[in-house]
Short mmCIF file of C-alpha atoms and ligand atoms in Angstrom, two decimals:
data_model
loop_
_atom_site.label_atom_id
_atom_site.label_comp_id
_atom_site.label_asym_id
_atom_site.label_seq_id
_atom_site.Cartn_x
_atom_site.Cartn_y
_atom_site.Cartn_z
CA MET A 23 27.66 -12.68 10.68
CA ILE A 24 24.48 -11.50 8.99
CA VAL A 25 24.77 -11.54 5.21
CA CYS A 26 23.59 -8.60 3.10
CA ARG A 27 22.45 -9.95 -0.25
CA SER A 28 23.23 -8.46 -3.66
CA LYS A 29 20.51 -7.45 -6.13
CA ALA A 30 21.06 -10.68 -8.08
CA GLU A 31 20.79 -12.79 -4.92
CA ILE A 32 17.66 -10.93 -3.83
CA GLU A 33 16.10 -11.69 -7.20
CA LYS A 34 16.71 -15.40 -6.61
CA LEU A 35 15.26 -15.10 -3.12
CA ARG A 36 12.24 -13.33 -4.61
CA ARG A 37 11.65 -16.25 -6.97
CA VAL A 38 11.83 -19.01 -4.40
CA ASN A 39 9.85 -17.09 -1.80
CA ARG A 40 7.13 -16.23 -4.31
CA LEU A 41 7.07 -19.91 -5.21
CA VAL A 42 6.49 -21.10 -1.64
CA ALA A 43 3.87 -18.38 -1.15
CA ARG A 44 1.99 -19.55 -4.26
CA ILE A 45 2.17 -23.18 -3.22
CA LEU A 46 0.94 -22.27 0.25
CA ALA A 47 -1.97 -20.37 -1.31
CA ASP A 48 -2.83 -23.52 -3.29
CA ILE A 49 -2.57 -26.05 -0.49
CA ARG A 50 -4.34 -23.98 2.15
CA ARG A 51 -7.52 -24.46 0.11
CA MET A 52 -7.21 -28.19 0.81
CA ALA A 53 -7.72 -27.57 4.54
CA VAL A 54 -11.35 -28.76 4.63
CA PRO A 55 -13.13 -31.21 6.94
CA GLY A 56 -12.24 -34.81 6.02
CA ALA A 57 -8.94 -34.03 4.31
CA THR A 58 -5.74 -35.52 5.74
CA THR A 59 -2.60 -33.54 6.29
CA ARG A 60 -0.68 -36.24 4.38
CA GLU A 61 -2.72 -35.44 1.25
CA ILE A 62 -1.88 -31.77 1.68
CA ASP A 63 1.79 -32.61 2.11
CA ALA A 64 1.80 -34.80 -1.02
CA ALA A 65 0.25 -31.99 -3.07
CA ALA A 66 2.84 -29.54 -1.76
CA GLU A 67 5.69 -31.90 -2.57
CA ALA A 68 4.40 -32.37 -6.13
CA LEU A 69 4.09 -28.60 -6.66
CA VAL A 70 7.60 -27.97 -5.33
CA GLY A 71 8.98 -30.64 -7.67
CA GLU A 72 7.06 -29.33 -10.71
CA ALA A 73 8.67 -25.94 -10.15
CA GLY A 74 12.12 -27.48 -10.25
CA ALA A 75 12.65 -26.77 -6.56
CA VAL A 76 13.48 -29.03 -3.62
CA PRO A 77 11.61 -29.25 -0.29
CA ALA A 78 13.64 -27.48 2.39
CA PHE A 79 12.31 -29.25 5.46
CA LYS A 80 12.37 -32.86 4.20
CA GLY A 81 15.54 -34.44 5.54
CA TYR A 82 16.39 -31.38 7.65
CA HIS A 83 17.63 -32.99 10.89
CA GLY A 84 15.57 -35.98 9.76
CA TYR A 85 12.24 -34.15 9.37
CA PRO A 86 10.13 -36.46 7.17
CA ALA A 87 7.87 -34.17 5.09
CA THR A 88 7.60 -31.15 2.79
CA VAL A 89 5.26 -29.18 5.04
CA CYS A 90 4.75 -28.87 8.75
CA ALA A 91 1.04 -29.35 9.52
CA SER A 92 0.15 -28.38 13.08
CA ILE A 93 -3.44 -28.79 14.27
CA ASN A 94 -5.10 -26.91 17.15
CA GLU A 95 -2.85 -27.15 20.27
CA GLN A 96 0.07 -28.16 18.05
CA VAL A 97 2.27 -25.08 17.81
CA VAL A 98 4.74 -25.95 15.03
CA HIS A 99 6.52 -28.89 13.37
CA GLY A 100 3.46 -31.17 13.26
CA ILE A 101 4.19 -34.14 10.99
CA PRO A 102 1.64 -34.75 8.21
CA SER A 103 -0.38 -37.89 8.88
CA ASN A 104 -3.58 -39.73 8.08
CA ARG A 105 -5.46 -37.74 10.73
CA ARG A 106 -8.54 -36.21 9.15
CA LEU A 107 -9.18 -32.52 9.65
CA ALA A 108 -12.44 -31.75 11.41
CA GLU A 109 -14.78 -28.77 11.24
CA GLY A 110 -13.60 -26.25 13.81
CA ASP A 111 -9.90 -27.19 13.70
CA VAL A 112 -7.23 -24.62 13.01
CA LEU A 113 -4.33 -25.81 10.84
CA SER A 114 -0.90 -24.23 10.58
CA LEU A 115 0.83 -25.00 7.30
CA ASP A 116 4.53 -24.17 7.02
CA ILE A 117 6.50 -24.71 3.81
CA GLY A 118 10.10 -24.21 2.77
CA ALA A 119 11.85 -24.84 -0.55
CA LYS A 120 15.23 -24.41 -2.21
CA LEU A 121 15.56 -23.14 -5.77
CA ASP A 122 18.77 -22.23 -7.56
CA GLY A 123 20.71 -22.32 -4.28
CA PHE A 124 18.36 -20.08 -2.29
CA PHE A 125 15.66 -20.80 0.30
CA GLY A 126 12.10 -19.65 0.75
CA ASP A 127 9.98 -20.09 3.90
CA CYS A 128 6.46 -19.10 4.85
CA ALA A 129 3.57 -20.24 7.01
CA VAL A 130 -0.08 -19.51 7.62
CA THR A 131 -2.76 -20.75 10.00
CA VAL A 132 -6.17 -21.38 8.49
CA PRO A 133 -9.60 -22.27 9.86
CA VAL A 134 -11.07 -25.64 8.86
CA GLY A 135 -14.72 -24.94 8.08
CA ARG A 136 -16.41 -22.82 10.72
CA VAL A 137 -14.30 -22.20 13.82
CA SER A 138 -15.01 -20.59 17.21
CA ASP A 139 -14.92 -16.79 17.61
CA ASP A 140 -11.94 -17.34 19.88
CA ALA A 141 -10.05 -19.15 17.15
CA VAL A 142 -10.88 -16.43 14.63
CA ARG A 143 -9.49 -13.84 17.05
CA LEU A 144 -6.33 -15.88 17.70
CA LEU A 145 -5.61 -16.18 13.97
CA ARG A 146 -6.28 -12.50 13.36
CA VAL A 147 -4.11 -11.28 16.23
CA THR A 148 -1.24 -13.60 15.30
CA GLU A 149 -1.19 -12.43 11.69
CA GLU A 150 -1.46 -8.81 12.84
CA ALA A 151 1.45 -9.40 15.23
CA LEU A 152 3.52 -10.69 12.32
CA PHE A 153 2.75 -7.49 10.40
CA HIS A 154 3.61 -5.34 13.42
CA GLY A 155 6.97 -7.14 13.51
CA ILE A 156 7.41 -6.56 9.78
CA GLU A 157 6.54 -2.87 10.15
CA ALA A 158 9.40 -2.52 12.64
CA VAL A 159 11.92 -3.64 10.00
CA ARG A 160 14.13 -0.96 8.46
CA PRO A 161 17.86 -0.18 8.34
CA GLY A 162 19.29 0.92 11.68
CA VAL A 163 16.73 -0.71 14.00
CA ARG A 164 17.86 -3.61 16.12
CA VAL A 165 16.78 -7.22 15.75
CA SER A 166 14.95 -7.27 19.10
CA ASP A 167 12.71 -4.38 17.99
CA ILE A 168 10.89 -6.95 15.84
CA GLY A 169 10.03 -9.25 18.74
CA ALA A 170 9.12 -6.32 20.97
CA ALA A 171 6.52 -5.18 18.41
CA VAL A 172 5.15 -8.72 18.09
CA GLN A 173 4.88 -9.27 21.83
CA ARG A 174 3.23 -5.90 22.49
CA HIS A 175 0.40 -6.66 20.08
CA VAL A 176 -0.10 -10.26 21.21
CA GLU A 177 -0.24 -9.47 24.92
CA ALA A 178 -2.47 -6.44 24.39
CA HIS A 179 -5.04 -8.98 23.18
CA GLY A 180 -4.57 -11.37 26.10
CA PHE A 181 -2.68 -14.06 24.22
CA SER A 182 0.88 -15.26 24.80
CA VAL A 183 4.01 -15.56 22.71
CA VAL A 184 5.96 -18.82 22.42
CA ARG A 185 9.58 -18.42 23.59
CA GLU A 186 11.18 -21.70 22.51
CA PHE A 187 11.12 -21.14 18.75
CA VAL A 188 12.33 -18.13 16.82
CA GLY A 189 12.47 -16.60 13.36
CA HIS A 190 15.76 -16.53 11.48
CA GLY A 191 17.90 -15.15 8.74
CA ILE A 192 17.49 -17.09 5.49
CA GLY A 193 19.45 -17.24 2.25
CA THR A 194 21.73 -20.02 1.04
CA ALA A 195 20.75 -21.94 4.19
CA LEU A 196 17.26 -22.31 5.68
CA HIS A 197 18.46 -20.99 9.01
CA GLU A 198 21.05 -18.24 9.09
CA GLU A 199 21.86 -15.52 11.59
CA PRO A 200 20.23 -13.72 13.28
CA GLN A 201 17.76 -15.53 15.51
CA ILE A 202 14.59 -13.46 15.78
CA ALA A 203 12.76 -13.92 19.08
CA ASN A 204 9.10 -12.92 19.18
CA TYR A 205 9.33 -11.36 22.64
CA GLY A 206 11.59 -9.27 24.82
CA PRO A 207 12.57 -5.61 25.10
CA GLY A 208 13.47 -3.62 22.00
CA GLY A 209 16.85 -2.01 21.43
CA TYR A 210 19.04 -5.11 21.57
CA GLY A 211 20.95 -7.21 19.07
CA PRO A 212 22.54 -6.39 15.73
CA ARG A 213 21.30 -3.44 13.69
CA LEU A 214 19.44 -4.29 10.50
CA ALA A 215 20.93 -3.21 7.18
CA GLU A 216 19.75 -3.12 3.57
CA GLY A 217 19.91 -6.54 1.92
CA MET A 218 19.44 -8.67 5.06
CA VAL A 219 16.81 -11.37 4.56
CA LEU A 220 14.71 -12.45 7.52
CA ALA A 221 12.01 -15.06 8.14
CA ILE A 222 9.76 -13.63 10.85
CA GLU A 223 7.44 -16.20 12.42
CA PRO A 224 5.47 -15.52 15.59
CA MET A 225 3.78 -18.44 17.35
CA VAL A 226 0.93 -17.37 19.62
CA ASN A 227 -1.01 -19.38 22.22
CA ARG A 228 -4.56 -18.78 23.39
CA GLY A 229 -3.48 -19.72 26.94
CA GLY A 230 -0.03 -19.76 28.54
CA PRO A 231 3.24 -19.49 26.62
CA GLY A 232 4.59 -22.93 27.61
CA VAL A 233 5.20 -25.61 24.99
CA LYS A 234 6.59 -29.14 24.98
CA VAL A 235 7.73 -31.49 22.22
CA LEU A 236 5.90 -34.80 21.81
CA GLY A 237 7.53 -38.23 21.70
CA ASP A 238 7.86 -38.09 17.89
CA GLY A 239 10.70 -35.63 18.51
CA TRP A 240 9.07 -32.91 16.39
CA THR A 241 5.51 -31.90 17.22
CA ALA A 242 5.50 -28.94 19.60
CA VAL A 243 2.24 -28.55 21.56
CA THR A 244 1.01 -26.05 24.12
CA ARG A 245 1.53 -27.28 27.69
CA ASP A 246 -1.97 -26.24 28.68
CA GLY A 247 -3.61 -27.72 25.57
CA SER A 248 -4.80 -24.31 24.39
CA LEU A 249 -5.05 -23.41 20.70
CA SER A 250 -1.99 -22.05 18.94
CA ALA A 251 -1.40 -20.13 15.71
CA HIS A 252 1.68 -19.45 13.56
CA PHE A 253 2.26 -17.08 10.63
CA GLU A 254 5.53 -16.53 8.77
CA HIS A 255 6.79 -14.21 6.06
CA THR A 256 10.27 -13.81 4.58
CA VAL A 257 11.30 -10.17 4.06
CA VAL A 258 14.30 -8.31 2.68
CA VAL A 259 15.44 -5.10 4.33
CA THR A 260 15.26 -2.18 1.87
CA LEU A 261 16.52 1.41 2.01
CA ASP A 262 13.48 2.61 3.95
CA GLY A 263 11.71 -0.49 5.25
CA CYS A 264 11.32 -3.94 3.84
CA GLU A 265 9.82 -5.89 0.97
CA ILE A 266 7.79 -8.98 1.87
CA LEU A 267 9.03 -11.70 -0.47
CA THR A 268 6.24 -14.13 0.43
CA LEU A 269 3.28 -11.76 0.08
CA LEU A 270 1.16 -12.36 -3.02
CA GLU A 271 -0.57 -9.33 -4.53
CA ASP A 272 -4.08 -10.62 -3.61
CA ASP A 273 -3.11 -10.95 0.00
CA ALA A 274 -1.30 -7.63 0.01
CA SER A 275 -4.47 -5.66 -0.67
CA ARG A 276 -6.33 -7.50 2.11
CA VAL A 277 -3.50 -6.85 4.55
CA ARG A 278 -3.13 -3.20 3.48
CA GLU A 279 -6.78 -2.56 4.30
CA ARG A 280 -6.19 -3.79 7.80
CA MET A 281 -2.68 -2.59 8.54
CA GLY A 282 -2.32 0.57 6.46
CA ALA A 283 -0.15 1.59 3.56
CA ALA A 284 3.13 0.42 5.08
CA VAL A 285 2.62 -3.08 3.70
CA ARG A 286 4.50 -3.58 0.46
CA SER A 287 5.04 -6.74 -1.56
N1 MF3 B 22 9.50 -22.47 9.33
C1 MF3 B 22 10.16 -23.37 10.23
C2 MF3 B 22 11.56 -22.88 10.42
O1 MF3 B 22 12.00 -22.15 9.65
C3 MF3 B 22 10.07 -24.76 9.78
C4 MF3 B 22 11.23 -25.67 10.01
S1 MF3 B 22 10.68 -27.28 9.97
C5 MF3 B 22 12.03 -28.25 9.88
O2 MF3 B 22 12.21 -23.14 11.37
F1 MF3 B 22 11.67 -29.44 9.69
F2 MF3 B 22 12.76 -27.87 8.87
F3 MF3 B 22 12.73 -28.12 10.97
CO1 CO B 23 11.09 -20.38 9.26
#
């Protein structure tokens, strides 16, 4: 069953999602050459705690940290460590938190210093693909219309979509129904309705779509070693589209310029 949230519940979801978006905006600035992902994780954990919230990933099936920090060919679920970021890396930061019984979840991939033109293009296309997915969201469309929009954009630019991980409903649990694949034909799955809350999170590889999980049981990497990017927003379905709960006003104007007026926060 997919839950449709009440106005009061949506307000709580707004608060926690805005919180994770703000924290992500803070910690992404720490992604500079020489920094370790453990330092970034520690800062995130402190900010979550100061806000009276609880990290959502820490302890989830034994995951050991507040953020996922995935570097270069790491797709998602990289564990923060003492590895130092280097000029030219790309870093995906994913953060989730729980506040007042409700969950927030968002992710971004950022360049570390100056990165290759290829990396810039991969990041741009992945974030655009996320917004194409978001633009597909409105009452009456089917869940798979989201993934179809994502995949179309990604493949039009010669990149590939990861199949093994999906977006998800979110609310009083981090992962609720439905699962939201980032590929496949449109027109399938449940119809969206006002009040549904969805975390949409495409993962895009420079090379082939294949991924494997490393021996730590968490870190997913591309099979061919190619670069990977990941962006995530949590949205609530509204009467005529959706509201992005994790989009800060600063970011909204930047995205609007690129994607058009449809983007609302
Ligand atoms: N954004 C990811 C997700 O929603 C992060 C989960 S990491 C985990 O699935 F540790 F919680 F699994
Ligand atoms: Co998620």
